mmCIF file of C-alpha atoms and ligand atoms in Angstrom:
data_model
loop_
_atom_site.group_PDB
_atom_site.id
_atom_site.type_symbol
_atom_site.label_atom_id
_atom_site.label_comp_id
_atom_site.label_asym_id
_atom_site.label_seq_id
_atom_site.Cartn_x
_atom_site.Cartn_y
_atom_site.Cartn_z
ATOM 1 C CA VAL L 1 -13.626 -20.757 9.449
ATOM 2 C CA THR L 2 -16.077 -23.581 10.669
ATOM 3 C CA THR L 3 -19.356 -24.978 10.055
ATOM 4 C CA LYS L 4 -22.132 -25.185 11.755
ATOM 5 C CA LYS L 5 -26.089 -26.459 11.740
ATOM 6 C CA HIS L 6 -28.616 -23.673 12.084
ATOM 7 C CA PRO L 7 -31.082 -25.369 14.685
ATOM 8 C CA ASN L 8 -33.858 -25.407 11.877
ATOM 9 C CA GLY L 9 -31.581 -27.501 10.236
ATOM 10 C CA LEU L 10 -29.589 -25.066 7.571
ATOM 11 C CA ASP L 11 -25.845 -25.802 7.328
ATOM 12 C CA TYR L 12 -23.583 -22.487 7.186
ATOM 13 C CA VAL L 13 -20.177 -21.431 7.114
ATOM 14 C CA GLU L 14 -18.927 -19.447 10.341
ATOM 15 C CA ILE L 15 -16.381 -16.705 9.448
ATOM 16 C CA ASN L 16 -14.315 -15.171 12.085
ATOM 17 C CA THR L 17 -10.809 -12.986 11.467
ATOM 18 C CA ASP L 18 -9.357 -10.037 12.635
ATOM 19 C CA LEU L 19 -10.860 -8.454 10.132
ATOM 20 C CA CYS L 20 -14.462 -9.370 9.895
ATOM 21 C CA GLN L 21 -17.303 -11.322 10.951
ATOM 22 C CA ALA L 22 -19.646 -13.327 8.991
ATOM 23 C CA SER L 23 -22.113 -16.401 7.989
ATOM 24 C CA ILE L 24 -22.731 -17.822 4.586
ATOM 25 C CA PHE L 25 -25.330 -20.773 4.514
ATOM 26 C CA LEU L 26 -25.086 -23.661 1.712
ATOM 27 C CA GLN L 27 -28.671 -23.045 0.864
ATOM 28 C CA GLY L 28 -28.653 -20.514 -1.998
ATOM 29 C CA ALA L 29 -24.699 -19.665 -1.291
ATOM 30 C CA GLN L 30 -26.564 -16.683 0.535
ATOM 31 C CA ILE L 31 -24.584 -14.646 2.739
ATOM 32 C CA ASP L 32 -26.649 -13.408 5.598
ATOM 33 C CA PHE L 33 -24.699 -11.664 7.903
ATOM 34 C CA PHE L 34 -21.137 -9.921 7.280
ATOM 35 C CA LYS L 35 -19.715 -7.493 9.674
ATOM 36 C CA PRO L 36 -16.608 -5.525 9.451
ATOM 37 C CA LYS L 37 -14.235 -5.519 12.510
ATOM 38 C CA ASP L 38 -15.425 -1.978 14.992
ATOM 39 C CA LYS L 39 -17.700 -0.994 12.069
ATOM 40 C CA ALA L 40 -21.639 -1.854 12.133
ATOM 41 C CA PRO L 41 -23.063 -4.881 10.035
ATOM 42 C CA LEU L 42 -23.099 -4.345 6.421
ATOM 43 C CA LEU L 43 -26.148 -6.336 5.765
ATOM 44 C CA TRP L 44 -29.902 -6.446 7.169
ATOM 45 C CA VAL L 45 -32.015 -9.571 7.608
ATOM 46 C CA SER L 46 -35.784 -9.148 8.937
ATOM 47 C CA SER L 47 -35.982 -10.724 12.609
ATOM 48 C CA ALA L 48 -39.202 -12.850 10.924
ATOM 49 C CA ASP L 49 -37.286 -14.995 9.411
ATOM 50 C CA ASP L 50 -36.996 -18.085 10.867
ATOM 51 C CA TYR L 51 -34.271 -19.666 8.702
ATOM 52 C CA GLN L 52 -36.922 -22.552 7.663
ATOM 53 C CA PRO L 53 -35.441 -24.820 4.758
ATOM 54 C CA GLY L 54 -36.932 -23.965 1.376
ATOM 55 C CA ASN L 55 -37.226 -20.338 1.582
ATOM 56 C CA GLY L 56 -34.765 -18.163 0.642
ATOM 57 C CA ILE L 57 -33.370 -15.943 4.116
ATOM 58 C CA ARG L 58 -35.142 -12.561 3.389
ATOM 59 C CA GLY L 59 -32.197 -10.245 4.117
ATOM 60 C CA GLY L 60 -28.177 -10.428 3.144
ATOM 61 C CA ILE L 61 -27.271 -11.204 -0.271
ATOM 62 C CA PRO L 62 -29.835 -14.009 -1.954
ATOM 63 C CA VAL L 63 -28.602 -14.766 -5.231
ATOM 64 C CA CYS L 64 -31.427 -14.431 -8.248
ATOM 65 C CA TRP L 65 -30.143 -17.043 -10.792
ATOM 66 C CA PRO L 66 -30.888 -17.982 -13.874
ATOM 67 C CA TRP L 67 -33.254 -15.412 -14.118
ATOM 68 C CA PHE L 68 -34.085 -12.263 -11.924
ATOM 69 C CA GLY L 69 -38.026 -11.514 -11.225
ATOM 70 C CA ALA L 70 -40.997 -14.153 -12.485
ATOM 71 C CA SER L 71 -40.325 -16.557 -14.991
ATOM 72 C CA ASP L 72 -42.390 -17.077 -17.934
ATOM 73 C CA ILE L 73 -42.472 -20.350 -17.394
ATOM 74 C CA PRO L 74 -45.951 -21.068 -15.007
ATOM 75 C CA GLY L 75 -44.650 -22.912 -11.838
ATOM 76 C CA PHE L 76 -41.621 -21.887 -11.986
ATOM 77 C CA PRO L 77 -40.400 -20.110 -8.903
ATOM 78 C CA GLN L 78 -39.105 -16.019 -8.666
ATOM 79 C CA HIS L 79 -35.923 -15.015 -8.817
ATOM 80 C CA GLY L 80 -34.519 -18.563 -10.234
ATOM 81 C CA PHE L 81 -34.145 -21.783 -8.088
ATOM 82 C CA ALA L 82 -30.230 -20.763 -7.240
ATOM 83 C CA ARG L 83 -31.710 -19.255 -3.792
ATOM 84 C CA THR L 84 -33.407 -22.358 -2.541
ATOM 85 C CA SER L 85 -31.075 -24.949 -3.814
ATOM 86 C CA LEU L 86 -28.297 -26.665 -1.854
ATOM 87 C CA TRP L 87 -24.720 -25.249 -2.924
ATOM 88 C CA SER L 88 -21.024 -27.119 -2.063
ATOM 89 C CA LEU L 89 -18.140 -24.930 -0.439
ATOM 90 C CA ALA L 90 -15.894 -25.966 -2.708
ATOM 91 C CA SER L 91 -12.934 -24.275 -1.683
ATOM 92 C CA VAL L 92 -11.521 -21.991 1.429
ATOM 93 C CA LYS L 93 -8.287 -19.916 1.403
ATOM 94 C CA MET L 94 -6.816 -17.195 3.916
ATOM 95 C CA ARG L 95 -4.748 -14.842 2.503
ATOM 96 C CA ASN L 96 -3.675 -13.087 5.636
ATOM 97 C CA GLN L 97 -6.814 -12.356 7.397
ATOM 98 C CA VAL L 98 -8.724 -12.180 4.317
ATOM 99 C CA VAL L 99 -11.134 -15.275 3.149
ATOM 100 C CA ASP L 100 -11.675 -16.519 0.201
ATOM 101 C CA LEU L 101 -14.958 -18.948 -0.578
ATOM 102 C CA VAL L 102 -15.730 -20.231 -3.204
ATOM 103 C CA PHE L 103 -19.327 -21.935 -3.648
ATOM 104 C CA THR L 104 -20.481 -24.056 -6.537
ATOM 105 C CA LEU L 105 -24.345 -25.705 -7.643
ATOM 106 C CA ALA L 106 -24.553 -28.939 -9.520
ATOM 107 C CA ILE L 107 -27.109 -29.196 -12.052
ATOM 108 C CA THR L 108 -28.654 -32.058 -11.533
ATOM 109 C CA GLU L 109 -31.428 -34.268 -12.063
ATOM 110 C CA ASP L 110 -33.959 -32.454 -9.701
ATOM 111 C CA ASN L 111 -33.235 -28.771 -10.803
ATOM 112 C CA LYS L 112 -32.150 -29.095 -14.298
ATOM 113 C CA GLN L 113 -35.854 -28.660 -14.988
ATOM 114 C CA TYR L 114 -35.087 -25.059 -14.833
ATOM 115 C CA TRP L 115 -32.038 -25.105 -16.620
ATOM 116 C CA PRO L 116 -31.420 -27.922 -18.664
ATOM 117 C CA HIS L 117 -27.851 -26.309 -20.539
ATOM 118 C CA ASP L 118 -24.321 -27.836 -19.443
ATOM 119 C CA THR L 119 -22.771 -24.538 -17.942
ATOM 120 C CA GLU L 120 -21.034 -23.678 -14.073
ATOM 121 C CA VAL L 121 -22.245 -21.873 -12.337
ATOM 122 C CA SER L 122 -20.293 -20.450 -8.682
ATOM 123 C CA VAL L 123 -20.273 -17.741 -5.810
ATOM 124 C CA LEU L 124 -17.124 -16.252 -4.926
ATOM 125 C CA PHE L 125 -16.834 -14.409 -1.559
ATOM 126 C CA THR L 126 -13.899 -12.238 -0.794
ATOM 127 C CA LEU L 127 -14.462 -11.078 3.351
ATOM 128 C CA GLY L 128 -11.948 -9.080 4.645
ATOM 129 C CA GLU L 129 -12.357 -5.197 6.271
ATOM 130 C CA THR L 130 -15.164 -5.132 2.557
ATOM 131 C CA LEU L 131 -17.142 -7.465 1.138
ATOM 132 C CA SER L 132 -16.943 -8.883 -2.477
ATOM 133 C CA VAL L 133 -19.433 -10.955 -3.880
ATOM 134 C CA SER L 134 -19.637 -12.842 -7.323
ATOM 135 C CA ILE L 135 -21.559 -14.582 -9.525
ATOM 136 C CA VAL L 136 -19.253 -16.473 -12.081
ATOM 137 C CA ASN L 137 -20.905 -18.296 -15.074
ATOM 138 C CA LYS L 138 -19.113 -20.394 -17.737
ATOM 139 C CA ASN L 139 -20.808 -22.073 -20.745
ATOM 140 C CA ASN L 140 -19.759 -25.448 -21.827
ATOM 141 C CA CYS L 141 -22.668 -25.986 -24.397
ATOM 142 C CA ASP L 142 -22.235 -25.403 -28.151
ATOM 143 C CA TYR L 143 -24.531 -22.865 -28.314
ATOM 144 C CA ASP L 144 -25.160 -19.636 -26.991
ATOM 145 C CA VAL L 145 -26.642 -19.560 -23.323
ATOM 146 C CA ASN L 146 -28.667 -16.510 -22.192
ATOM 147 C CA LEU L 147 -29.627 -15.649 -18.311
ATOM 148 C CA THR L 148 -30.750 -12.621 -15.868
ATOM 149 C CA GLN L 149 -29.531 -12.476 -12.431
ATOM 150 C CA ALA L 150 -28.411 -10.492 -9.474
ATOM 151 C CA LEU L 151 -27.442 -10.098 -5.959
ATOM 152 C CA HIS L 152 -30.420 -9.376 -3.990
ATOM 153 C CA THR L 153 -28.433 -7.309 -1.618
ATOM 154 C CA TYR L 154 -30.550 -6.017 1.629
ATOM 155 C CA PHE L 155 -28.630 -3.131 3.026
ATOM 156 C CA PRO L 156 -29.483 -1.664 7.275
ATOM 157 C CA ILE L 157 -30.074 1.866 6.419
ATOM 158 C CA GLY L 158 -31.587 3.127 9.553
ATOM 159 C CA ASP L 159 -34.251 5.439 8.608
ATOM 160 C CA ILE L 160 -36.069 5.252 5.048
ATOM 161 C CA HIS L 161 -37.185 8.726 5.701
ATOM 162 C CA GLN L 162 -33.746 10.196 5.861
ATOM 163 C CA LEU L 163 -31.805 7.904 3.683
ATOM 164 C CA LYS L 164 -30.486 9.635 0.563
ATOM 165 C CA ALA L 165 -29.089 7.086 -2.583
ATOM 166 C CA THR L 166 -26.706 8.971 -5.009
ATOM 167 C CA GLY L 167 -25.029 8.011 -8.034
ATOM 168 C CA PHE L 168 -27.819 7.680 -10.070
ATOM 169 C CA THR L 169 -26.714 10.954 -12.690
ATOM 170 C CA GLY L 170 -27.615 9.873 -16.437
ATOM 171 C CA ALA L 171 -29.456 6.182 -15.966
ATOM 172 C CA LYS L 172 -33.030 5.458 -16.735
ATOM 173 C CA TYR L 173 -35.149 2.864 -15.084
ATOM 174 C CA ILE L 174 -38.232 1.020 -15.717
ATOM 175 C CA GLU L 175 -41.254 0.614 -12.747
ATOM 176 C CA PHE L 176 -43.692 -1.309 -12.581
ATOM 177 C CA ALA L 177 -43.477 -2.484 -15.903
ATOM 178 C CA LYS L 178 -43.666 0.743 -17.339
ATOM 179 C CA GLY L 179 -41.327 3.471 -18.740
ATOM 180 C CA PRO L 180 -38.256 3.500 -19.252
ATOM 181 C CA TYR L 181 -37.845 7.017 -17.641
ATOM 182 C CA PRO L 182 -34.921 9.285 -17.439
ATOM 183 C CA GLN L 183 -33.430 9.622 -14.092
ATOM 184 C CA GLU L 184 -33.906 12.781 -12.670
ATOM 185 C CA GLY L 185 -30.752 14.095 -10.656
ATOM 186 C CA ASP L 186 -28.389 11.753 -8.849
ATOM 187 C CA GLU L 187 -29.945 11.174 -5.384
ATOM 188 C CA VAL L 188 -33.014 9.301 -4.772
ATOM 189 C CA ASN L 189 -35.235 9.497 -1.777
ATOM 190 C CA PHE L 190 -37.516 7.093 -0.871
ATOM 191 C CA THR L 191 -41.074 8.346 -0.352
ATOM 192 C CA ARG L 192 -43.589 5.185 -1.290
ATOM 193 C CA GLU L 193 -42.872 1.737 -2.851
ATOM 194 C CA THR L 194 -39.851 1.767 -5.297
ATOM 195 C CA ASP L 195 -39.177 -1.120 -7.341
ATOM 196 C CA ARG L 196 -37.050 0.590 -9.933
ATOM 197 C CA VAL L 197 -34.707 -1.556 -12.625
ATOM 198 C CA TYR L 198 -32.293 0.917 -13.580
ATOM 199 C CA THR L 199 -30.239 0.100 -16.954
ATOM 200 C CA ASP L 200 -26.902 2.566 -17.902
ATOM 201 C CA LEU L 201 -26.584 3.141 -14.267
ATOM 202 C CA ALA L 202 -22.806 4.327 -13.219
ATOM 203 C CA PRO L 203 -20.880 1.280 -11.591
ATOM 204 C CA ILE L 204 -20.373 3.424 -8.378
ATOM 205 C CA GLN L 205 -23.832 4.549 -5.843
ATOM 206 C CA HIS L 206 -23.463 5.630 -1.762
ATOM 207 C CA LEU L 207 -26.218 4.768 0.577
ATOM 208 C CA HIS L 208 -26.423 7.757 2.915
ATOM 209 C CA THR L 209 -27.377 6.497 6.291
ATOM 210 C CA PRO L 210 -27.917 8.400 9.452
ATOM 211 C CA GLU L 211 -25.392 5.685 10.637
ATOM 212 C CA GLY L 212 -22.729 6.096 7.890
ATOM 213 C CA THR L 213 -22.315 5.735 4.292
ATOM 214 C CA ILE L 214 -22.413 2.320 2.600
ATOM 215 C CA GLU L 215 -20.398 2.692 -1.305
ATOM 216 C CA VAL L 216 -21.726 -0.038 -3.675
ATOM 217 C CA ALA L 217 -19.906 -0.880 -6.451
ATOM 218 C CA ARG L 218 -20.315 -3.129 -9.465
ATOM 219 C CA GLU L 219 -18.346 -5.028 -12.316
ATOM 220 C CA ASN L 220 -19.725 -6.133 -15.621
ATOM 221 C CA SER L 221 -23.026 -4.882 -14.524
ATOM 222 C CA GLN L 222 -24.570 -1.867 -16.202
ATOM 223 C CA SER L 223 -27.922 -2.368 -14.227
ATOM 224 C CA ALA L 224 -29.367 -2.582 -10.879
ATOM 225 C CA VAL L 225 -32.402 -2.652 -8.996
ATOM 226 C CA LEU L 226 -33.278 -0.902 -6.124
ATOM 227 C CA TRP L 227 -36.530 -1.917 -3.686
ATOM 228 C CA ASN L 228 -38.247 -0.730 -1.407
ATOM 229 C CA PRO L 229 -41.766 -2.495 -0.764
ATOM 230 C CA TRP L 230 -42.893 0.180 1.475
ATOM 231 C CA ILE L 231 -45.804 -0.069 3.924
ATOM 232 C CA ASP L 232 -48.685 -2.313 1.568
ATOM 233 C CA LYS L 233 -46.333 -4.354 -0.455
ATOM 234 C CA SER L 234 -44.433 -5.145 3.315
ATOM 235 C CA GLN L 235 -47.714 -6.590 4.561
ATOM 236 C CA ARG L 236 -47.878 -8.874 1.547
ATOM 237 C CA LEU L 237 -44.277 -10.362 1.922
ATOM 238 C CA SER L 238 -43.674 -13.312 3.204
ATOM 239 C CA ARG L 239 -41.118 -13.420 6.397
ATOM 240 C CA PHE L 240 -41.248 -9.815 6.174
ATOM 241 C CA ASN L 241 -42.206 -7.536 9.691
ATOM 242 C CA ASP L 242 -44.889 -4.414 8.704
ATOM 243 C CA GLU L 243 -41.840 -2.203 10.405
ATOM 244 C CA ASP L 244 -39.104 -3.425 8.116
ATOM 245 C CA TYR L 245 -39.566 -1.150 5.485
ATOM 246 C CA LEU L 246 -38.611 1.862 7.825
ATOM 247 C CA THR L 247 -34.766 0.135 7.923
ATOM 248 C CA MET L 248 -34.134 -1.836 4.634
ATOM 249 C CA VAL L 249 -32.943 -1.233 1.253
ATOM 250 C CA CYS L 250 -32.562 -3.637 -1.783
ATOM 251 C CA HIS L 251 -29.633 -2.154 -4.009
ATOM 252 C CA GLU L 252 -28.767 -5.027 -6.423
ATOM 253 C CA ALA L 253 -25.719 -5.761 -8.273
ATOM 254 C CA ALA L 254 -27.803 -6.749 -11.956
ATOM 255 C CA ASN L 255 -27.744 -8.003 -15.406
ATOM 256 C CA VAL L 256 -30.911 -7.796 -16.563
ATOM 257 C CA LEU L 257 -33.030 -6.447 -19.494
ATOM 258 C CA GLU L 258 -30.619 -5.119 -22.311
ATOM 259 C CA ASP L 259 -28.059 -6.054 -19.732
ATOM 260 C CA GLN L 260 -28.585 -9.968 -19.945
ATOM 261 C CA VAL L 261 -25.800 -12.539 -20.232
ATOM 262 C CA ARG L 262 -25.001 -13.923 -23.123
ATOM 263 C CA LEU L 263 -22.168 -16.392 -23.114
ATOM 264 C CA ALA L 264 -20.982 -17.650 -26.258
ATOM 265 C CA PRO L 265 -19.882 -21.596 -26.274
ATOM 266 C CA GLY L 266 -16.743 -21.725 -23.856
ATOM 267 C CA ALA L 267 -17.163 -18.419 -22.967
ATOM 268 C CA SER L 268 -17.192 -17.302 -19.019
ATOM 269 C CA HIS L 269 -18.525 -13.777 -17.340
ATOM 270 C CA THR L 270 -18.053 -12.698 -13.954
ATOM 271 C CA LEU L 271 -20.772 -10.228 -12.429
ATOM 272 C CA THR L 272 -19.516 -8.815 -8.823
ATOM 273 C CA THR L 273 -20.431 -6.575 -6.057
ATOM 274 C CA HIS L 274 -18.248 -4.702 -3.924
ATOM 275 C CA ILE L 275 -19.901 -3.294 -0.475
ATOM 276 C CA ARG L 276 -17.695 -1.657 2.372
ATOM 277 C CA TRP L 277 -18.438 1.269 4.980
ATOM 278 C CA VAL L 278 -16.991 4.846 3.365
HETATM 279 O O1 TA6 Y 1 -35.947 -7.207 -6.167
HETATM 280 C C1 TA6 Y 1 -36.964 -6.464 -6.155
HETATM 281 C C2 TA6 Y 1 -38.441 -7.389 -5.764
HETATM 282 O O2 TA6 Y 1 -38.018 -8.109 -8.037
HETATM 283 C C3 TA6 Y 1 -39.643 -7.003 -5.529
HETATM 284 O O3 TA6 Y 1 -40.352 -6.783 -6.833
HETATM 285 C C4 TA6 Y 1 -39.751 -8.087 -4.551
HETATM 286 O O4 TA6 Y 1 -40.479 -9.253 -5.149
HETATM 287 C C5 TA6 Y 1 -38.365 -8.540 -4.040
HETATM 288 O O5 TA6 Y 1 -37.624 -8.510 -5.213
HETATM 289 C C6 TA6 Y 1 -38.324 -9.535 -3.440
HETATM 290 O O6 TA6 Y 1 -38.624 -10.724 -3.768
HETATM 291 P P1 TA6 Y 1 -38.781 -12.370 -3.048
HETATM 292 O O7 TA6 Y 1 -38.980 -13.178 -3.977
HETATM 293 O O8 TA6 Y 1 -37.578 -12.423 -2.252
HETATM 294 O O9 TA6 Y 1 -39.787 -11.714 -2.210
#
């Protein structure tokens, strides 16, 4: 585990073990690369992203916190301020060849405008043959605190026209501010812009790609977002090539809508996503 500096200035942690290779940026506590040994990378990043400080990296796992989507406060950034803030690496532990890292975000003068609450937030990574990422929230206020959040994971799926996403039976979803619609069947295929906020969603889905099947599991989350921008939206996205929609999908472990995090004084909550090649 070594700390390095990207040519464009962002600091990151590089992990290289017998089990995997990975890199995690201190800006946003954002992992942009995870490759299990002898397997393909499990995360996708746009080649259009040049890792400029101040932007979230277009790929990997952006941490959306303490709100998902647009803020109802004008001028507040989409998907919260965590992903463009500088986090600290609080601890690194090696258990045999598995690495545990903890990143923390201090609420300071320059970001408490967005979040004027006495809470603690950290992002935990467990890197081995599989990847687990958690957002841990603790409420130190003497009043209830509510937040929405997501681990906005970008997956490499080879060819969107061949992708089959399964495990959606019984869920309902809102899309383009309409719905909720009942999920028809267990499988989702992609033929147009897809931007679904699922609730009542089972904890495990599978992404069946030409390169193999990715399993995405969630803990303490009943909601997830399934997103592919397709052709038109791709052209409105920053740091995203016109062809990028063909090789990626986002499946985002979330706590949004009725699944938002409600923390009583002193309470904690941990959202976790587990990702692996099956
Ligand atoms: O998670 C889906 C979404 O909310 C889309 O609507 C799109 O805006 C995407 O997130 C990317 O947002 P970003 O702010 O990272 O460009």
